[in-house]
XYZ file of C-alpha atoms in Angstrom:
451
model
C -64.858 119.829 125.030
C -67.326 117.093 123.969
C -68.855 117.665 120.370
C -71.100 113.851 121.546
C -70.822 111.344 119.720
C -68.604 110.565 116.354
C -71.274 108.239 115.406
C -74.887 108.314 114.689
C -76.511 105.930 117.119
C -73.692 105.195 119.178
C -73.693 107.053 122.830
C -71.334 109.837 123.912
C -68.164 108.632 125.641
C -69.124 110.687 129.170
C -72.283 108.643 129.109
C -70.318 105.529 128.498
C -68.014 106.106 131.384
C -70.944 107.125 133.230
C -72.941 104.387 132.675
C -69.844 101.960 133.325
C -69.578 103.343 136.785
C -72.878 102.649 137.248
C -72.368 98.850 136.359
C -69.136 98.464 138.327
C -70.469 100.052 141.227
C -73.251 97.506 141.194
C -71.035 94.814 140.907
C -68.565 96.507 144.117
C -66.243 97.445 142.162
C -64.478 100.749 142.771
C -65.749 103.296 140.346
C -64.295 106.752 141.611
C -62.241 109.665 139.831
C -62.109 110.512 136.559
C -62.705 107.551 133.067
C -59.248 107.564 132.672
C -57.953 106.892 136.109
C -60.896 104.072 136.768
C -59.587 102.586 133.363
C -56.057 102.382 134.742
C -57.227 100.888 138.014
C -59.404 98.613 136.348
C -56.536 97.653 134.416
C -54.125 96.935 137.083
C -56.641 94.948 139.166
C -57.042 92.365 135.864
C -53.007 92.137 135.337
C -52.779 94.781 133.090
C -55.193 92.545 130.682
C -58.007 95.163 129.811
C -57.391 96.994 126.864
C -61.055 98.227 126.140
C -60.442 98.839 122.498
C -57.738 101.778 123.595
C -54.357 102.639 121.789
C -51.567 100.389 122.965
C -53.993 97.581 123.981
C -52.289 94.333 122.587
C -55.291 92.047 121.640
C -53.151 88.748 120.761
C -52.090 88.362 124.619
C -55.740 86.911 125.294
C -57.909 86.760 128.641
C -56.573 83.441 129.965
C -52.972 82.673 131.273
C -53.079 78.983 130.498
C -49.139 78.501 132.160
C -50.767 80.229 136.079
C -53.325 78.086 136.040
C -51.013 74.936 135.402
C -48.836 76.225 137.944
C -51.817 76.549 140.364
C -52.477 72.989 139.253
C -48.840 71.830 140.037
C -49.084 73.938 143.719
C -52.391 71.902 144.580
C -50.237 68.673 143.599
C -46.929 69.711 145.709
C -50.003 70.248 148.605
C -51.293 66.222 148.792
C -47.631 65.475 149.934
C -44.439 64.555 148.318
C -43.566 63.989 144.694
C -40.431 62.813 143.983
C -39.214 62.329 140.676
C -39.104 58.616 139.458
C -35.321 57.505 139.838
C -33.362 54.960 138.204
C -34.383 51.825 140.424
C -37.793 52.628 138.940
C -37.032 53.092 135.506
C -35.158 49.802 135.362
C -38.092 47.856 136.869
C -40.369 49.727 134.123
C -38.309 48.373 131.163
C -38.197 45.074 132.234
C -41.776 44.694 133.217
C -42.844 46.372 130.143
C -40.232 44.032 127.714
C -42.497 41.133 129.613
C -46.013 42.679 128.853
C -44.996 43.235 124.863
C -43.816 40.087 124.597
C -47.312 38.160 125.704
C -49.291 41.031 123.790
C -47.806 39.822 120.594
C -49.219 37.062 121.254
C -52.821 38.059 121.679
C -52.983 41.277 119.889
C -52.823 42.456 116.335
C -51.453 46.114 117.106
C -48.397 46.659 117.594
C -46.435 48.176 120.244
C -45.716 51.855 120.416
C -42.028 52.984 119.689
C -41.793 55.637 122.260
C -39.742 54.103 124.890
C -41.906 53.907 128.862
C -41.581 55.972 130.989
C -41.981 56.778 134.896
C -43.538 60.163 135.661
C -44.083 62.610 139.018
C -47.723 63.954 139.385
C -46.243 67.240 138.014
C -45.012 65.347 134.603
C -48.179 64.310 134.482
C -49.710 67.959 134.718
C -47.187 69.225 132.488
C -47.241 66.802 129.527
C -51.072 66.189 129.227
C -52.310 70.286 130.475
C -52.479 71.294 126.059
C -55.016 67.922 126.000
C -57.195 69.442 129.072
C -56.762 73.096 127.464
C -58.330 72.376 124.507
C -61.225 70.794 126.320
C -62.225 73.260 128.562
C -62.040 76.358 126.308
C -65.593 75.847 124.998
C -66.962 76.365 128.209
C -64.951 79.453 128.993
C -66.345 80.931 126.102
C -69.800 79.710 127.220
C -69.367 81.265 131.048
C -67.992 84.933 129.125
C -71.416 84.738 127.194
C -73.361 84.004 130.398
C -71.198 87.116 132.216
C -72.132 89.300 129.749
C -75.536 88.230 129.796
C -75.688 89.526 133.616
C -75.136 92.928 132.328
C -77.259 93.324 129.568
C -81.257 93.716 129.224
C -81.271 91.868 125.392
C -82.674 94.682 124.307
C -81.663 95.904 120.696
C -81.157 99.197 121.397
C -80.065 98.627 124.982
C -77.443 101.126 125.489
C -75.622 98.949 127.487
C -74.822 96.744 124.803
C -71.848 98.837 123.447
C -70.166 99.079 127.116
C -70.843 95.273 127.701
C -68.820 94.652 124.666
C -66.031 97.120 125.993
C -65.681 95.352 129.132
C -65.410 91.875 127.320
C -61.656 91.940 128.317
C -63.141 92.410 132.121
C -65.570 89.682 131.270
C -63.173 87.502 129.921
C -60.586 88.008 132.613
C -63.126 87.504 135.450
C -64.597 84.084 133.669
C -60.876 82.372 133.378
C -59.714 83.578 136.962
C -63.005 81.724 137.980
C -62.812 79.075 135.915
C -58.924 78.541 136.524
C -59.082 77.826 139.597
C -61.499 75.240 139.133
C -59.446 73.700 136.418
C -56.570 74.158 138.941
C -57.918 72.616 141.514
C -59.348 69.318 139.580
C -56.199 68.835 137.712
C -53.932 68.586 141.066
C -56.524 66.174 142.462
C -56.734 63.848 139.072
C -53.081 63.895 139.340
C -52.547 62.070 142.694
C -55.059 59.651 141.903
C -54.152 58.208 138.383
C -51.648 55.559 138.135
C -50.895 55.326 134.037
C -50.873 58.314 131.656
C -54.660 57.124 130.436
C -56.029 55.431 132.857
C -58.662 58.245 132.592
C -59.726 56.138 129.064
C -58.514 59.804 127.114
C -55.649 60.108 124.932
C -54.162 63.399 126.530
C -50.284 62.506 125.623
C -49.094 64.139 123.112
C -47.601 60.856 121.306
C -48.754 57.059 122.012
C -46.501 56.041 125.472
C -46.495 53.800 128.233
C -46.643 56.031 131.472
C -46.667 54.715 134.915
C -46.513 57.346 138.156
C -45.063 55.364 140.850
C -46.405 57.466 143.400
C -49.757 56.818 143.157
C -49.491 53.283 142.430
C -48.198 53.094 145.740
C -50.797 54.957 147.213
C -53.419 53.271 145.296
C -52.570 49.598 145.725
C -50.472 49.050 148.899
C -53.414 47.912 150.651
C -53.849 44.850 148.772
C -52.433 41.671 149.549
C -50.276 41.507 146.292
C -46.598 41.355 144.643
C -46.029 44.937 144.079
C -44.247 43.730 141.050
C -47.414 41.587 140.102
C -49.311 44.854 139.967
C -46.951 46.876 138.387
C -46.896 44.467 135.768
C -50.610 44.340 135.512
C -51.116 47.911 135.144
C -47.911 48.013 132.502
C -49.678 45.313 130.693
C -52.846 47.521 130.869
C -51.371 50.945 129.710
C -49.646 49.042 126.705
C -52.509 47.411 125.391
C -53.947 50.744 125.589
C -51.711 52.489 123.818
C -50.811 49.701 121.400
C -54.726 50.715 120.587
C -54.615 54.266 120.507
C -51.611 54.169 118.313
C -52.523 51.819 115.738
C -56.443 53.360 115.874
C -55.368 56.825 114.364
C -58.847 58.148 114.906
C -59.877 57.088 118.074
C -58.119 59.270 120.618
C -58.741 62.694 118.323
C -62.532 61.491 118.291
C -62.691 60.540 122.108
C -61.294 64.460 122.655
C -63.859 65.751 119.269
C -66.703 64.293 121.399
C -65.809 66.120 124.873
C -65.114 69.059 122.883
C -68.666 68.729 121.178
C -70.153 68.342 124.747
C -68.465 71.079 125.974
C -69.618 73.153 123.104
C -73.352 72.536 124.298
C -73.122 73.467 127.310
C -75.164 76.017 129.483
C -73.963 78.263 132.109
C -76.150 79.141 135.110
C -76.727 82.520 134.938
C -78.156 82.888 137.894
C -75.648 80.875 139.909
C -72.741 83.358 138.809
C -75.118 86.020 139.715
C -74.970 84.722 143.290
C -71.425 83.934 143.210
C -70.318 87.764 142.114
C -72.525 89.312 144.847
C -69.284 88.753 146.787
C -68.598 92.022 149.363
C -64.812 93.134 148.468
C -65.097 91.644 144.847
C -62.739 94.834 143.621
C -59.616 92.509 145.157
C -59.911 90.296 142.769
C -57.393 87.796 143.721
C -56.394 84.464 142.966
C -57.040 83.555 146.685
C -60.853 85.393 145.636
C -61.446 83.779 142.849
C -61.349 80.452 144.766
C -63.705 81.541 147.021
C -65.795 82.585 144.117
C -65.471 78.705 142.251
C -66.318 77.453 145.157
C -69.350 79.065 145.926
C -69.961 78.238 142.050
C -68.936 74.466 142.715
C -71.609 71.927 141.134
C -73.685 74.840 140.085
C -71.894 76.216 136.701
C -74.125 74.659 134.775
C -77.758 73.832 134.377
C -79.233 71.429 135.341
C -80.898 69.769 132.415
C -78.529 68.896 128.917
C -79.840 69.392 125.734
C -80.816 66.491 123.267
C -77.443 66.773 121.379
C -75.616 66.789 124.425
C -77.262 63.332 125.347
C -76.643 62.226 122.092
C -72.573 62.536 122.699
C -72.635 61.544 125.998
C -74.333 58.130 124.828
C -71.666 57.876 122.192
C -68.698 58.716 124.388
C -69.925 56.886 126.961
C -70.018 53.550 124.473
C -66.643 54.439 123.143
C -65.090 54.589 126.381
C -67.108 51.238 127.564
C -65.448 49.797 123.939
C -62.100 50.395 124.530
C -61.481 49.537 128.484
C -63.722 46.363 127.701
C -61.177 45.533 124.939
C -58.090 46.227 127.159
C -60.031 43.784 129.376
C -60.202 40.958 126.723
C -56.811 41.182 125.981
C -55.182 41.803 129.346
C -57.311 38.590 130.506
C -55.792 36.561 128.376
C -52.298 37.481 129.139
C -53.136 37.263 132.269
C -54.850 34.319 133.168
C -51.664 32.654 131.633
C -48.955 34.567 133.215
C -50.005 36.058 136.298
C -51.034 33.698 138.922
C -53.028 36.875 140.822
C -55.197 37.918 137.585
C -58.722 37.272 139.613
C -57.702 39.403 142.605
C -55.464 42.204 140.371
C -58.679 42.471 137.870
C -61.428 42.758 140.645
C -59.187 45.727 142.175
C -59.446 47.263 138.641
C -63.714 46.758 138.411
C -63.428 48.329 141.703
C -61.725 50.910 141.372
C -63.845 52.194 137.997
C -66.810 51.295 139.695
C -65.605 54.247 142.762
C -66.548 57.548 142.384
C -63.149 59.759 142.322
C -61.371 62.411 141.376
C -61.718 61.396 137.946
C -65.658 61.592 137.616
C -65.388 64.884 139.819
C -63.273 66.176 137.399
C -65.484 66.066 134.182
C -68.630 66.422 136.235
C -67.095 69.730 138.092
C -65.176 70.980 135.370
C -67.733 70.102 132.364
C -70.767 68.981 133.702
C -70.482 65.447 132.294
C -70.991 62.314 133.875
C -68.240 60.291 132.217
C -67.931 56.695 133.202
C -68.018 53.822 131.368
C -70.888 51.923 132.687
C -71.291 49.145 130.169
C -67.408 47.647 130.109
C -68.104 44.092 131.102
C -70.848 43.779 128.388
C -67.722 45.337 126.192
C -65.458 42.747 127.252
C -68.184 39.856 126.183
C -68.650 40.965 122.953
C -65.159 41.359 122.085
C -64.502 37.925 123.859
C -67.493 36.939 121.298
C -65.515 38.296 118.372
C -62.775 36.513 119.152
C -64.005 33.239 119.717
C -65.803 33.641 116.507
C -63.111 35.427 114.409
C -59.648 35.119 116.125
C -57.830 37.785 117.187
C -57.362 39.669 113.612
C -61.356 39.391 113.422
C -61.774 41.092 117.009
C -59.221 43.729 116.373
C -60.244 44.334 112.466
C -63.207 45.761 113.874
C -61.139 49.151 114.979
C -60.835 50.020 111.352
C -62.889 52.390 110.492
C -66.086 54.285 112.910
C -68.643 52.711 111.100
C -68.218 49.519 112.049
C -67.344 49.866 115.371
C -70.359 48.403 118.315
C -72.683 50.771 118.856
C -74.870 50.669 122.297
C -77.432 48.679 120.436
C -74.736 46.262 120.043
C -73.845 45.629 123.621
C -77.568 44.848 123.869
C -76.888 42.181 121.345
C -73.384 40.741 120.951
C -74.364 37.526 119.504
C -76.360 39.352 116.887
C -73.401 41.876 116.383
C -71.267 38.897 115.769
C -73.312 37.026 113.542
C -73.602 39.976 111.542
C -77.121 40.582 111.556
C -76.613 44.216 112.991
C -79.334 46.808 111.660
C -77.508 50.007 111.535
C -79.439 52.840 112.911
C -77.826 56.109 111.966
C -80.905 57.816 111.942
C -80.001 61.727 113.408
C -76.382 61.037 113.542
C -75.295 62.871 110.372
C -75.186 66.011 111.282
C -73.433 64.838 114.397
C -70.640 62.869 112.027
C -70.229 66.062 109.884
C -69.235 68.322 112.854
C -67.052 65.627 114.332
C -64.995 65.120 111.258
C -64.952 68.736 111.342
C -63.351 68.664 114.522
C -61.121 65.954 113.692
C -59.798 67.945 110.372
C -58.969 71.268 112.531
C -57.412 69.303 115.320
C -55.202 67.599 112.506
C -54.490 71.759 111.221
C -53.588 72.412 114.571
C -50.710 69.790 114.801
């Protein structure tokens, strides 16, 4: 017998359920038989995941399981063809052309190399070693799509009775946003992976420690139309990935700040409401199945978010874009002049580069698709001058003393004005980046907690 409701305000369970039929039935999702059989049913269509509040509900599993989606990832890889594991004939070649490429770097650099030994991966090594990087990226924006889900099914009214059930089905909600949003992350992933050719070519630091990575499989894929040594490239790009990593590891802020400033995008971001409002009108949607939920993404694919960013938002971006433009147009200083010495094809091997970053692919489909952000370095070659500047002005330890701290790293305004960057006559303007700084640094001191 129902006495209504325990407490004052709050409605009576049989209106609950009732009203929760209501919504799922809206949504086609099967709402017959009695609360506690619809519960169970629910239950079993999200994997068991929906705990509503109820006894025996175990709230630490959470909505998202981060190891399907990287095995999604790793099936969309095993789908572009095969993906053999490096072998020994490979490995060999690495060592020796990366022994070569430390030994010129000394020469030209002031970091030193990394101690992790190089290493050849598959696409799925890839995947596997750098998915915790990509994790923590994206999870701001599954938060943001939950918000937006819930927002579908609630008037924002304060004494909307539908608040209290949209807050019981956040499990649903939850469930619902990562299956969609997996299988976008899924599907990018396995495409970045057949397309990259070092561990960071992408200009993030998503290994877990500072390493030389080469995938041997894509390099193939990647270069074998040019006209080249294949040992001249592979000792291009191993030249490359070094001085890259020689950077990230002697910079101890730099690749935790690159990942801060995705996050902080992320963060910002805004979900089209009325885009997953199309997407969920889906006929059948109570089979919600991975196979479903791909259809879903897709119909959400380059709609997720809107279309306008916010003035923070542009604020990052301009800052990660400069970073990123910073640090390939340093790896193209110093790689030039190892190059130009050693490697009789550095005008044709360094065009293929400029190229390539100047193509739209998987890469820039990833963030844009997966984050809305349109992440490409667009202002490397006015990068490369002004470290070129530096070091015709300051040597080597000048150009690379410049990586000590933030502050003093170029700013945009700087690749507008190298000369006057190098002459010191800079005029800092810092003017609304505080309160950017402080939630960075924030950032930075949780992501150092987290390690």
């Amino acid at each position: 017998m129902n006495d209504g409701p325990q407490n004052p305000g709050q409605p009576d369970p049989e209106e609950m359920a009732e009203q929760l039929r209501r919504m799922m039935q809206q949504l086609g999702l099967p709402a017959n038989g009695d609360f506690a059989s619809f519960m169970t049913q629910l239950s079993q269509m999200f994997g068991g995941q929906v705990g509503f509040g109820m006894p025996g509900a175990d709230p630490s599993s959470g909505p998202v399981d981060w190891s399907h989606i990287k095995d999604m990832a790793r099936h969309i890889t095993a789908s572009h063809g095969p993906d053999p594991t490096p072998g020994q004939q490979e490995r060999i070649a690495l060592l020796d052309a990366s022994r070569l490429a430390e030994s010129w770097l000394d020469r030209e650099c002031e970091f030193a190399q990394v101690s992790t030994q190089p290493a050849c991966w598959s696409r799925a090594e890839w995947i596997e070693h750098t998915f915790s990087s990509w994790q923590s990226v994206v999870e701001p924006v599954l938060v943001s799509l939950t918000e937006a889900m819930s927002g579908l099914m609630s008037s924002g009214e304060p004494n909307d009775p539908m608040a209290a059930l949209t807050q019981m089905m956040g499990p649903v909600l939850r469930r619902m946003s990562a299956m969609l949003y997996g299988a976008q992350l899924a599907q990018g992933l396995g495409e970045l992976s057949t397309s990259t050719v070092t561990g960071t070519e992408i200009g993030l630091q998503v290994l877990s420690v500072p390493q030389v990575i080469l995938l041997p499989t894509n390099i193939a894929a990647a270069w074998n139309d040019l006209d080249l040594d294949p040992r001249d490239v592979e000792l291009y790009l191993v030249l490359r990935e070094s001085a890259r990593q020689r950077l990230f590891n002697a910079v101890s802020w730099l690749g935790p700040q690159l990942l801060a400033l995705v996050e902080h995008y992320a963060r910002e971001i805004r979900i089209d409401s009325s885009a997953i409002e199309d997407a969920i009108n889906i006929d059948d949607l109570s089979q919600l199945t991975p196979e479903k939920a791909q259809e879903m993404s897709e119909h959400l694919q380059g709609r997720l978010f809107e279309p306008t960013r916010t003035p923070e938002q542009e604020g990052v971006l301009e800052r990660l874009e400069t970073l990123l433009a910073l640090i390939e147009g340093w790896v193209d200083e110093v790689t030039s002049q190892v190059a130009r010495t050693w490697l009789p094809s550095h005008d044709q091997l360094a065009e293929a580069v400029r190229r390539r970053r100047a193509t739209s692919g998987p890469a820039e489909v990833f963030f844009q698709s997966l984050l809305g952000l349109e992440l490409r370095p667009r202002r490397v070659r006015d990068a490369a001058n002004l470290w070129a500047a530096l070091r015709d002005a300051r040597g080597t330890v000048g150009r690379d003393q410049v990586w000590n701290h933030p502050d003093i790293v170029p700013t945009t305004a700087d690749l507008d004005d190298p000369l006057g960057y190098v002459s010191g006559e800079r005029q800092d303007s810092a003017e609304g980046g505080d309160d950017l700084d402080a939630e960075l640094e924030e950032l930075l001191r949780d992501h150092g907690q987290d390690e």
